[in-house]
mmCIF file of N, CA, C and O in Angstrom:
data_model
loop_
_atom_site.group_PDB
_atom_site.id
_atom_site.type_symbol
_atom_site.label_atom_id
_atom_site.label_comp_id
_atom_site.label_asym_id
_atom_site.label_seq_id
_atom_site.Cartn_x
_atom_site.Cartn_y
_atom_site.Cartn_z
ATOM 1 N N MET A 546 -19.891 0.628 -6.885
ATOM 2 C CA MET A 546 -18.689 1.339 -6.520
ATOM 3 C C MET A 546 -17.567 0.936 -7.487
ATOM 4 O O MET A 546 -17.500 -0.203 -7.923
ATOM 5 N N GLU A 547 -16.691 1.865 -7.807
ATOM 6 C CA GLU A 547 -15.574 1.593 -8.703
ATOM 7 C C GLU A 547 -14.576 0.633 -8.053
ATOM 8 O O GLU A 547 -14.597 0.420 -6.846
ATOM 9 N N GLU A 548 -13.676 0.108 -8.879
ATOM 10 C CA GLU A 548 -12.631 -0.794 -8.389
ATOM 11 C C GLU A 548 -11.659 -0.031 -7.488
ATOM 12 O O GLU A 548 -11.382 1.145 -7.710
ATOM 13 N N LEU A 549 -11.141 -0.708 -6.478
ATOM 14 C CA LEU A 549 -10.157 -0.116 -5.584
ATOM 15 C C LEU A 549 -8.866 0.136 -6.363
ATOM 16 O O LEU A 549 -8.311 -0.790 -6.952
ATOM 17 N N PHE A 550 -8.386 1.371 -6.381
ATOM 18 C CA PHE A 550 -7.204 1.735 -7.150
ATOM 19 C C PHE A 550 -5.935 1.592 -6.324
ATOM 20 O O PHE A 550 -5.869 2.069 -5.184
ATOM 21 N N LEU A 551 -4.938 0.923 -6.900
ATOM 22 C CA LEU A 551 -3.578 0.888 -6.367
ATOM 23 C C LEU A 551 -2.642 1.244 -7.513
ATOM 24 O O LEU A 551 -2.831 0.775 -8.633
ATOM 25 N N PRO A 552 -1.620 2.063 -7.260
ATOM 26 C CA PRO A 552 -0.722 2.448 -8.349
ATOM 27 C C PRO A 552 0.127 1.272 -8.838
ATOM 28 O O PRO A 552 0.220 0.235 -8.180
ATOM 29 N N VAL A 553 0.773 1.470 -9.982
ATOM 30 C CA VAL A 553 1.663 0.448 -10.534
ATOM 31 C C VAL A 553 2.863 0.280 -9.606
ATOM 32 O O VAL A 553 3.224 1.191 -8.841
ATOM 33 N N LEU A 554 3.507 -0.897 -9.667
ATOM 34 C CA LEU A 554 4.652 -1.180 -8.796
ATOM 35 C C LEU A 554 5.775 -0.168 -8.972
ATOM 36 O O LEU A 554 6.489 0.146 -8.017
ATOM 37 N N HIS A 555 5.945 0.337 -10.187
ATOM 38 C CA HIS A 555 7.024 1.298 -10.445
ATOM 39 C C HIS A 555 6.921 2.513 -9.519
ATOM 40 O O HIS A 555 7.938 3.067 -9.091
ATOM 41 N N SER A 556 5.712 2.909 -9.191
ATOM 42 C CA SER A 556 5.519 4.025 -8.267
ATOM 43 C C SER A 556 6.131 3.701 -6.904
ATOM 44 O O SER A 556 6.826 4.529 -6.306
ATOM 45 N N PHE A 557 5.898 2.492 -6.406
ATOM 46 C CA PHE A 557 6.465 2.081 -5.118
ATOM 47 C C PHE A 557 7.975 1.876 -5.215
ATOM 48 O O PHE A 557 8.706 2.160 -4.269
ATOM 49 N N GLU A 558 8.454 1.370 -6.358
ATOM 50 C CA GLU A 558 9.892 1.199 -6.568
ATOM 51 C C GLU A 558 10.623 2.528 -6.427
ATOM 52 O O GLU A 558 11.785 2.567 -6.028
ATOM 53 N N ASN A 559 9.951 3.622 -6.776
ATOM 54 C CA ASN A 559 10.534 4.962 -6.665
ATOM 55 C C ASN A 559 10.325 5.565 -5.284
ATOM 56 O O ASN A 559 10.480 6.765 -5.092
ATOM 57 N N ASN A 560 9.949 4.718 -4.329
ATOM 58 C CA ASN A 560 9.814 5.096 -2.923
ATOM 59 C C ASN A 560 8.689 6.092 -2.673
ATOM 60 O O ASN A 560 8.746 6.886 -1.735
ATOM 61 N N ASN A 561 7.640 6.038 -3.499
ATOM 62 C CA ASN A 561 6.490 6.913 -3.323
ATOM 63 C C ASN A 561 5.493 6.310 -2.344
ATOM 64 O O ASN A 561 5.108 5.149 -2.477
ATOM 65 N N VAL A 562 5.066 7.089 -1.376
ATOM 66 C CA VAL A 562 4.003 6.700 -0.456
ATOM 67 C C VAL A 562 2.677 6.964 -1.162
ATOM 68 O O VAL A 562 2.539 7.939 -1.902
ATOM 69 N N PHE A 563 1.690 6.089 -0.940
ATOM 70 C CA PHE A 563 0.380 6.260 -1.558
ATOM 71 C C PHE A 563 -0.687 6.223 -0.485
ATOM 72 O O PHE A 563 -0.696 5.340 0.373
ATOM 73 N N THR A 564 -1.603 7.192 -0.514
ATOM 74 C CA THR A 564 -2.775 7.156 0.353
ATOM 75 C C THR A 564 -4.001 7.077 -0.541
ATOM 76 O O THR A 564 -4.045 7.674 -1.616
ATOM 77 N N GLY A 565 -4.979 6.293 -0.098
ATOM 78 C CA GLY A 565 -6.177 6.120 -0.894
ATOM 79 C C GLY A 565 -7.381 5.854 -0.026
ATOM 80 O O GLY A 565 -7.293 5.758 1.199
ATOM 81 N N SER A 566 -8.512 5.726 -0.695
ATOM 82 C CA SER A 566 -9.754 5.437 0.008
ATOM 83 C C SER A 566 -10.643 4.584 -0.880
ATOM 84 O O SER A 566 -10.480 4.538 -2.104
ATOM 85 N N TYR A 567 -11.583 3.915 -0.224
ATOM 86 C CA TYR A 567 -12.576 3.088 -0.911
ATOM 87 C C TYR A 567 -13.810 3.102 -0.021
ATOM 88 O O TYR A 567 -13.850 2.425 1.007
ATOM 89 N N GLY A 568 -14.767 3.953 -0.349
ATOM 90 C CA GLY A 568 -15.901 4.170 0.548
ATOM 91 C C GLY A 568 -15.386 4.823 1.824
ATOM 92 O O GLY A 568 -14.648 5.806 1.773
ATOM 93 N N ALA A 569 -15.725 4.265 2.986
ATOM 94 C CA ALA A 569 -15.260 4.804 4.270
ATOM 95 C C ALA A 569 -13.873 4.299 4.643
ATOM 96 O O ALA A 569 -13.281 4.783 5.608
ATOM 97 N N LEU A 570 -13.349 3.321 3.890
ATOM 98 C CA LEU A 570 -12.018 2.770 4.159
ATOM 99 C C LEU A 570 -10.954 3.748 3.688
ATOM 100 O O LEU A 570 -11.013 4.257 2.572
ATOM 101 N N ARG A 571 -9.982 4.007 4.532
ATOM 102 C CA ARG A 571 -8.820 4.839 4.195
ATOM 103 C C ARG A 571 -7.577 3.978 4.384
ATOM 104 O O ARG A 571 -7.535 3.135 5.276
ATOM 105 N N PHE A 572 -6.559 4.214 3.555
ATOM 106 C CA PHE A 572 -5.339 3.420 3.694
ATOM 107 C C PHE A 572 -4.109 4.181 3.231
ATOM 108 O O PHE A 572 -4.200 5.154 2.481
ATOM 109 N N LYS A 573 -2.963 3.727 3.739
ATOM 110 C CA LYS A 573 -1.672 4.314 3.386
ATOM 111 C C LYS A 573 -0.709 3.164 3.096
ATOM 112 O O LYS A 573 -0.612 2.221 3.882
ATOM 113 N N VAL A 574 -0.003 3.249 1.965
ATOM 114 C CA VAL A 574 0.980 2.242 1.577
ATOM 115 C C VAL A 574 2.346 2.920 1.556
ATOM 116 O O VAL A 574 2.548 3.903 0.834
ATOM 117 N N THR A 575 3.270 2.388 2.372
ATOM 118 C CA THR A 575 4.611 2.940 2.480
ATOM 119 C C THR A 575 5.620 1.882 2.036
ATOM 120 O O THR A 575 5.716 0.826 2.663
ATOM 121 N N PRO A 576 6.370 2.147 0.955
ATOM 122 C CA PRO A 576 7.345 1.161 0.509
ATOM 123 C C PRO A 576 8.596 1.172 1.393
ATOM 124 O O PRO A 576 8.970 2.206 1.950
ATOM 125 N N ALA A 577 9.220 0.010 1.514
ATOM 126 C CA ALA A 577 10.525 -0.144 2.165
ATOM 127 C C ALA A 577 11.438 -0.710 1.090
ATOM 128 O O ALA A 577 11.397 -1.908 0.793
ATOM 129 N N ILE A 578 12.229 0.158 0.475
ATOM 130 C CA ILE A 578 13.012 -0.195 -0.704
ATOM 131 C C ILE A 578 14.441 -0.547 -0.321
ATOM 132 O O ILE A 578 15.092 0.180 0.424
ATOM 133 N N THR A 579 14.927 -1.668 -0.864
ATOM 134 C CA THR A 579 16.322 -2.086 -0.750
ATOM 135 C C THR A 579 16.904 -2.067 -2.155
ATOM 136 O O THR A 579 16.281 -2.580 -3.086
ATOM 137 N N MET A 580 18.068 -1.470 -2.292
ATOM 138 C CA MET A 580 18.695 -1.352 -3.608
ATOM 139 C C MET A 580 19.743 -2.447 -3.808
ATOM 140 O O MET A 580 20.523 -2.733 -2.900
ATOM 141 N N LYS A 581 19.762 -3.058 -5.009
ATOM 142 C CA LYS A 581 20.825 -3.999 -5.385
ATOM 143 C C LYS A 581 22.104 -3.237 -5.682
ATOM 144 O O LYS A 581 23.194 -3.671 -5.351
ATOM 145 N N ASN A 582 21.947 -2.111 -6.359
ATOM 146 C CA ASN A 582 23.034 -1.193 -6.679
ATOM 147 C C ASN A 582 22.396 0.188 -6.817
ATOM 148 O O ASN A 582 21.180 0.315 -6.666
ATOM 149 N N PRO A 583 23.173 1.223 -7.101
ATOM 150 C CA PRO A 583 22.575 2.572 -7.129
ATOM 151 C C PRO A 583 21.421 2.765 -8.117
ATOM 152 O O PRO A 583 20.635 3.692 -7.963
ATOM 153 N N LYS A 584 21.274 1.889 -9.103
ATOM 154 C CA LYS A 584 20.226 2.086 -10.110
ATOM 155 C C LYS A 584 19.175 0.977 -10.147
ATOM 156 O O LYS A 584 18.235 1.069 -10.920
ATOM 157 N N GLU A 585 19.319 -0.063 -9.337
ATOM 158 C CA GLU A 585 18.411 -1.211 -9.437
ATOM 159 C C GLU A 585 17.833 -1.587 -8.081
ATOM 160 O O GLU A 585 18.567 -1.810 -7.115
ATOM 161 N N VAL A 586 16.509 -1.675 -8.037
ATOM 162 C CA VAL A 586 15.798 -2.071 -6.818
ATOM 163 C C VAL A 586 15.886 -3.586 -6.650
ATOM 164 O O VAL A 586 15.705 -4.338 -7.600
ATOM 165 N N ASP A 587 16.152 -4.018 -5.433
ATOM 166 C CA ASP A 587 16.130 -5.445 -5.102
ATOM 167 C C ASP A 587 14.677 -5.792 -4.755
ATOM 168 O O ASP A 587 14.226 -5.590 -3.628
ATOM 169 N N MET A 588 13.943 -6.271 -5.751
ATOM 170 C CA MET A 588 12.515 -6.532 -5.586
ATOM 171 C C MET A 588 12.244 -7.574 -4.503
ATOM 172 O O MET A 588 11.278 -7.462 -3.764
ATOM 173 N N GLU A 589 13.084 -8.593 -4.399
ATOM 174 C CA GLU A 589 12.861 -9.659 -3.413
ATOM 175 C C GLU A 589 13.075 -9.182 -1.985
ATOM 176 O O GLU A 589 12.466 -9.716 -1.065
ATOM 177 N N ALA A 590 13.921 -8.183 -1.799
ATOM 178 C CA ALA A 590 14.209 -7.683 -0.453
ATOM 179 C C ALA A 590 13.331 -6.485 -0.075
ATOM 180 O O ALA A 590 13.335 -6.067 1.073
ATOM 181 N N SER A 591 12.587 -5.947 -1.023
ATOM 182 C CA SER A 591 11.753 -4.763 -0.777
ATOM 183 C C SER A 591 10.327 -5.168 -0.419
ATOM 184 O O SER A 591 9.881 -6.276 -0.752
ATOM 185 N N SER A 592 9.619 -4.268 0.257
ATOM 186 C CA SER A 592 8.254 -4.583 0.694
ATOM 187 C C SER A 592 7.404 -3.312 0.723
ATOM 188 O O SER A 592 7.901 -2.207 0.513
ATOM 189 N N MET A 593 6.109 -3.515 1.012
ATOM 190 C CA MET A 593 5.146 -2.416 1.118
ATOM 191 C C MET A 593 4.344 -2.612 2.404
ATOM 192 O O MET A 593 3.752 -3.670 2.607
ATOM 193 N N LEU A 594 4.342 -1.603 3.264
ATOM 194 C CA LEU A 594 3.544 -1.618 4.489
ATOM 195 C C LEU A 594 2.208 -0.960 4.192
ATOM 196 O O LEU A 594 2.164 0.188 3.737
ATOM 197 N N CYS A 595 1.125 -1.681 4.448
ATOM 198 C CA CYS A 595 -0.221 -1.152 4.231
ATOM 199 C C CYS A 595 -0.900 -0.987 5.588
ATOM 200 O O CYS A 595 -1.009 -1.937 6.361
ATOM 201 N N GLU A 596 -1.333 0.243 5.886
ATOM 202 C CA GLU A 596 -2.052 0.551 7.119
ATOM 203 C C GLU A 596 -3.443 1.043 6.737
ATOM 204 O O GLU A 596 -3.596 1.723 5.725
ATOM 205 N N LEU A 597 -4.458 0.703 7.551
ATOM 206 C CA LEU A 597 -5.815 1.129 7.208
ATOM 207 C C LEU A 597 -6.595 1.594 8.417
ATOM 208 O O LEU A 597 -6.274 1.263 9.548
ATOM 209 N N TRP A 598 -7.608 2.398 8.123
ATOM 210 C CA TRP A 598 -8.538 2.909 9.123
ATOM 211 C C TRP A 598 -9.838 3.278 8.418
ATOM 212 O O TRP A 598 -9.900 3.307 7.199
ATOM 213 N N HIS A 599 -10.874 3.521 9.179
ATOM 214 C CA HIS A 599 -12.164 3.947 8.631
ATOM 215 C C HIS A 599 -12.493 5.332 9.173
ATOM 216 O O HIS A 599 -12.113 5.668 10.294
ATOM 217 N N GLY A 600 -13.191 6.113 8.389
ATOM 218 C CA GLY A 600 -13.662 7.404 8.865
ATOM 219 C C GLY A 600 -13.219 8.558 7.997
ATOM 220 O O GLY A 600 -12.508 8.382 7.020
ATOM 221 N N PRO A 601 -13.635 9.742 8.392
ATOM 222 C CA PRO A 601 -13.404 10.922 7.554
ATOM 223 C C PRO A 601 -12.056 11.604 7.764
ATOM 224 O O PRO A 601 -11.718 12.526 7.036
ATOM 225 N N PHE A 602 -11.275 11.160 8.755
ATOM 226 C CA PHE A 602 -10.074 11.900 9.107
ATOM 227 C C PHE A 602 -8.821 11.380 8.411
ATOM 228 O O PHE A 602 -8.753 10.233 7.982
ATOM 229 N N CYS A 603 -7.814 12.237 8.351
ATOM 230 C CA CYS A 603 -6.542 11.895 7.711
ATOM 231 C C CYS A 603 -5.752 10.907 8.581
ATOM 232 O O CYS A 603 -6.100 10.636 9.731
ATOM 233 N N TYR A 604 -4.682 10.412 8.023
ATOM 234 C CA TYR A 604 -3.803 9.436 8.683
ATOM 235 C C TYR A 604 -3.366 9.926 10.063
ATOM 236 O O TYR A 604 -3.463 9.200 11.049
ATOM 237 N N GLU A 605 -2.886 11.159 10.125
ATOM 238 C CA GLU A 605 -2.343 11.695 11.380
ATOM 239 C C GLU A 605 -3.395 11.851 12.467
ATOM 240 O O GLU A 605 -3.063 11.842 13.649
ATOM 241 N N LYS A 606 -4.656 11.977 12.093
ATOM 242 C CA LYS A 606 -5.736 12.189 13.065
ATOM 243 C C LYS A 606 -6.554 10.923 13.332
ATOM 244 O O LYS A 606 -7.583 10.980 13.993
ATOM 245 N N SER A 607 -6.075 9.776 12.817
ATOM 246 C CA SER A 607 -6.849 8.533 12.941
ATOM 247 C C SER A 607 -6.058 7.462 13.676
ATOM 248 O O SER A 607 -4.832 7.504 13.740
ATOM 249 N N GLU A 608 -6.786 6.500 14.214
ATOM 250 C CA GLU A 608 -6.173 5.339 14.855
ATOM 251 C C GLU A 608 -6.177 4.194 13.848
ATOM 252 O O GLU A 608 -7.227 3.863 13.288
ATOM 253 N N MET A 609 -5.009 3.604 13.628
ATOM 254 C CA MET A 609 -4.911 2.513 12.665
ATOM 255 C C MET A 609 -5.636 1.279 13.204
ATOM 256 O O MET A 609 -5.503 0.935 14.376
ATOM 257 N N GLU A 610 -6.413 0.644 12.348
ATOM 258 C CA GLU A 610 -7.198 -0.528 12.729
ATOM 259 C C GLU A 610 -6.483 -1.823 12.368
ATOM 260 O O GLU A 610 -6.710 -2.855 12.997
ATOM 261 N N ALA A 611 -5.649 -1.784 11.320
ATOM 262 C CA ALA A 611 -4.928 -2.979 10.892
ATOM 263 C C ALA A 611 -3.747 -2.564 10.033
ATOM 264 O O ALA A 611 -3.741 -1.467 9.462
ATOM 265 N N GLN A 612 -2.748 -3.438 9.979
ATOM 266 C CA GLN A 612 -1.621 -3.210 9.086
ATOM 267 C C GLN A 612 -1.025 -4.554 8.698
ATOM 268 O O GLN A 612 -1.135 -5.530 9.437
ATOM 269 N N GLU A 613 -0.434 -4.580 7.518
ATOM 270 C CA GLU A 613 0.223 -5.801 7.039
ATOM 271 C C GLU A 613 1.293 -5.396 6.032
ATOM 272 O O GLU A 613 1.144 -4.410 5.321
ATOM 273 N N THR A 614 2.367 -6.182 5.993
ATOM 274 C CA THR A 614 3.454 -5.937 5.056
ATOM 275 C C THR A 614 3.380 -6.960 3.931
ATOM 276 O O THR A 614 3.168 -8.153 4.185
ATOM 277 N N PHE A 615 3.578 -6.476 2.706
ATOM 278 C CA PHE A 615 3.491 -7.312 1.510
ATOM 279 C C PHE A 615 4.775 -7.198 0.706
ATOM 280 O O PHE A 615 5.411 -6.133 0.698
ATOM 281 N N PRO A 616 5.165 -8.270 -0.002
ATOM 282 C CA PRO A 616 6.338 -8.172 -0.867
ATOM 283 C C PRO A 616 6.087 -7.203 -2.021
ATOM 284 O O PRO A 616 4.947 -7.022 -2.447
ATOM 285 N N LEU A 617 7.146 -6.590 -2.501
ATOM 286 C CA LEU A 617 7.050 -5.666 -3.631
ATOM 287 C C LEU A 617 7.020 -6.484 -4.915
ATOM 288 O O LEU A 617 8.036 -6.751 -5.537
ATOM 289 N N SER A 618 5.801 -6.933 -5.257
ATOM 290 C CA SER A 618 5.589 -7.766 -6.445
ATOM 291 C C SER A 618 4.126 -7.630 -6.859
ATOM 292 O O SER A 618 3.299 -7.119 -6.098
ATOM 293 N N GLU A 619 3.814 -8.097 -8.064
ATOM 294 C CA GLU A 619 2.411 -8.079 -8.510
ATOM 295 C C GLU A 619 1.554 -8.942 -7.589
ATOM 296 O O GLU A 619 0.434 -8.579 -7.262
ATOM 297 N N GLU A 620 2.074 -10.088 -7.173
ATOM 298 C CA GLU A 620 1.341 -10.957 -6.256
ATOM 299 C C GLU A 620 1.129 -10.258 -4.912
ATOM 300 O O GLU A 620 0.041 -10.312 -4.333
ATOM 301 N N GLY A 621 2.158 -9.576 -4.424
ATOM 302 C CA GLY A 621 2.032 -8.822 -3.178
ATOM 303 C C GLY A 621 0.995 -7.723 -3.294
ATOM 304 O O GLY A 621 0.203 -7.488 -2.379
ATOM 305 N N LYS A 622 0.987 -7.035 -4.434
ATOM 306 C CA LYS A 622 0.002 -5.968 -4.659
ATOM 307 C C LYS A 622 -1.413 -6.538 -4.697
ATOM 308 O O LYS A 622 -2.340 -5.956 -4.128
ATOM 309 N N GLU A 623 -1.591 -7.685 -5.334
ATOM 310 C CA GLU A 623 -2.914 -8.303 -5.400
ATOM 311 C C GLU A 623 -3.359 -8.783 -4.012
ATOM 312 O O GLU A 623 -4.531 -8.645 -3.646
ATOM 313 N N ASN A 624 -2.431 -9.318 -3.224
ATOM 314 C CA ASN A 624 -2.765 -9.721 -1.855
ATOM 315 C C ASN A 624 -3.108 -8.510 -0.991
ATOM 316 O O ASN A 624 -3.966 -8.596 -0.114
ATOM 317 N N MET A 625 -2.452 -7.382 -1.244
ATOM 318 C CA MET A 625 -2.786 -6.149 -0.540
ATOM 319 C C MET A 625 -4.202 -5.716 -0.889
ATOM 320 O O MET A 625 -4.970 -5.309 -0.013
ATOM 321 N N ARG A 626 -4.566 -5.800 -2.160
ATOM 322 C CA ARG A 626 -5.926 -5.451 -2.586
ATOM 323 C C ARG A 626 -6.952 -6.322 -1.839
ATOM 324 O O ARG A 626 -7.952 -5.822 -1.314
ATOM 325 N N LYS A 627 -6.692 -7.620 -1.751
ATOM 326 C CA LYS A 627 -7.606 -8.535 -1.050
ATOM 327 C C LYS A 627 -7.676 -8.186 0.437
ATOM 328 O O LYS A 627 -8.759 -8.218 1.043
ATOM 329 N N PHE A 628 -6.540 -7.849 1.047
ATOM 330 C CA PHE A 628 -6.479 -7.438 2.458
ATOM 331 C C PHE A 628 -7.356 -6.210 2.668
ATOM 332 O O PHE A 628 -8.168 -6.161 3.598
ATOM 333 N N LEU A 629 -7.202 -5.219 1.809
ATOM 334 C CA LEU A 629 -8.003 -3.988 1.938
ATOM 335 C C LEU A 629 -9.492 -4.269 1.762
ATOM 336 O O LEU A 629 -10.313 -3.796 2.566
ATOM 337 N N LEU A 630 -9.836 -5.032 0.745
ATOM 338 C CA LEU A 630 -11.251 -5.322 0.491
ATOM 339 C C LEU A 630 -11.883 -6.146 1.606
ATOM 340 O O LEU A 630 -13.098 -6.069 1.829
ATOM 341 N N SER A 631 -11.073 -6.922 2.320
ATOM 342 C CA SER A 631 -11.618 -7.708 3.442
ATOM 343 C C SER A 631 -11.985 -6.817 4.634
ATOM 344 O O SER A 631 -12.617 -7.289 5.576
ATOM 345 N N HIS A 632 -11.567 -5.553 4.595
ATOM 346 C CA HIS A 632 -11.867 -4.615 5.686
ATOM 347 C C HIS A 632 -12.886 -3.538 5.299
ATOM 348 O O HIS A 632 -13.081 -2.582 6.034
ATOM 349 N N VAL A 633 -13.516 -3.704 4.148
ATOM 350 C CA VAL A 633 -14.504 -2.706 3.703
ATOM 351 C C VAL A 633 -15.749 -2.806 4.557
ATOM 352 O O VAL A 633 -16.182 -3.825 4.945
#
């Protein structure tokens, strides 16, 4: 199976929600962005909520099995990857 794909942090900094899958695992990552000023994201105060479920149905038609919040950082993204892979 291919590597689990997560977008670059810049995508989350722009407040983009990401949904993905890995085999039967489905997940949704929702950023919570705090701005330092109108043009700069406060990385330390921002986070990413990761929710997951298994099965063929979309987010709205599924029951979430687990969720965890991660800091908006490369380390947070890597910990999110490990969290997701632990539920495969």
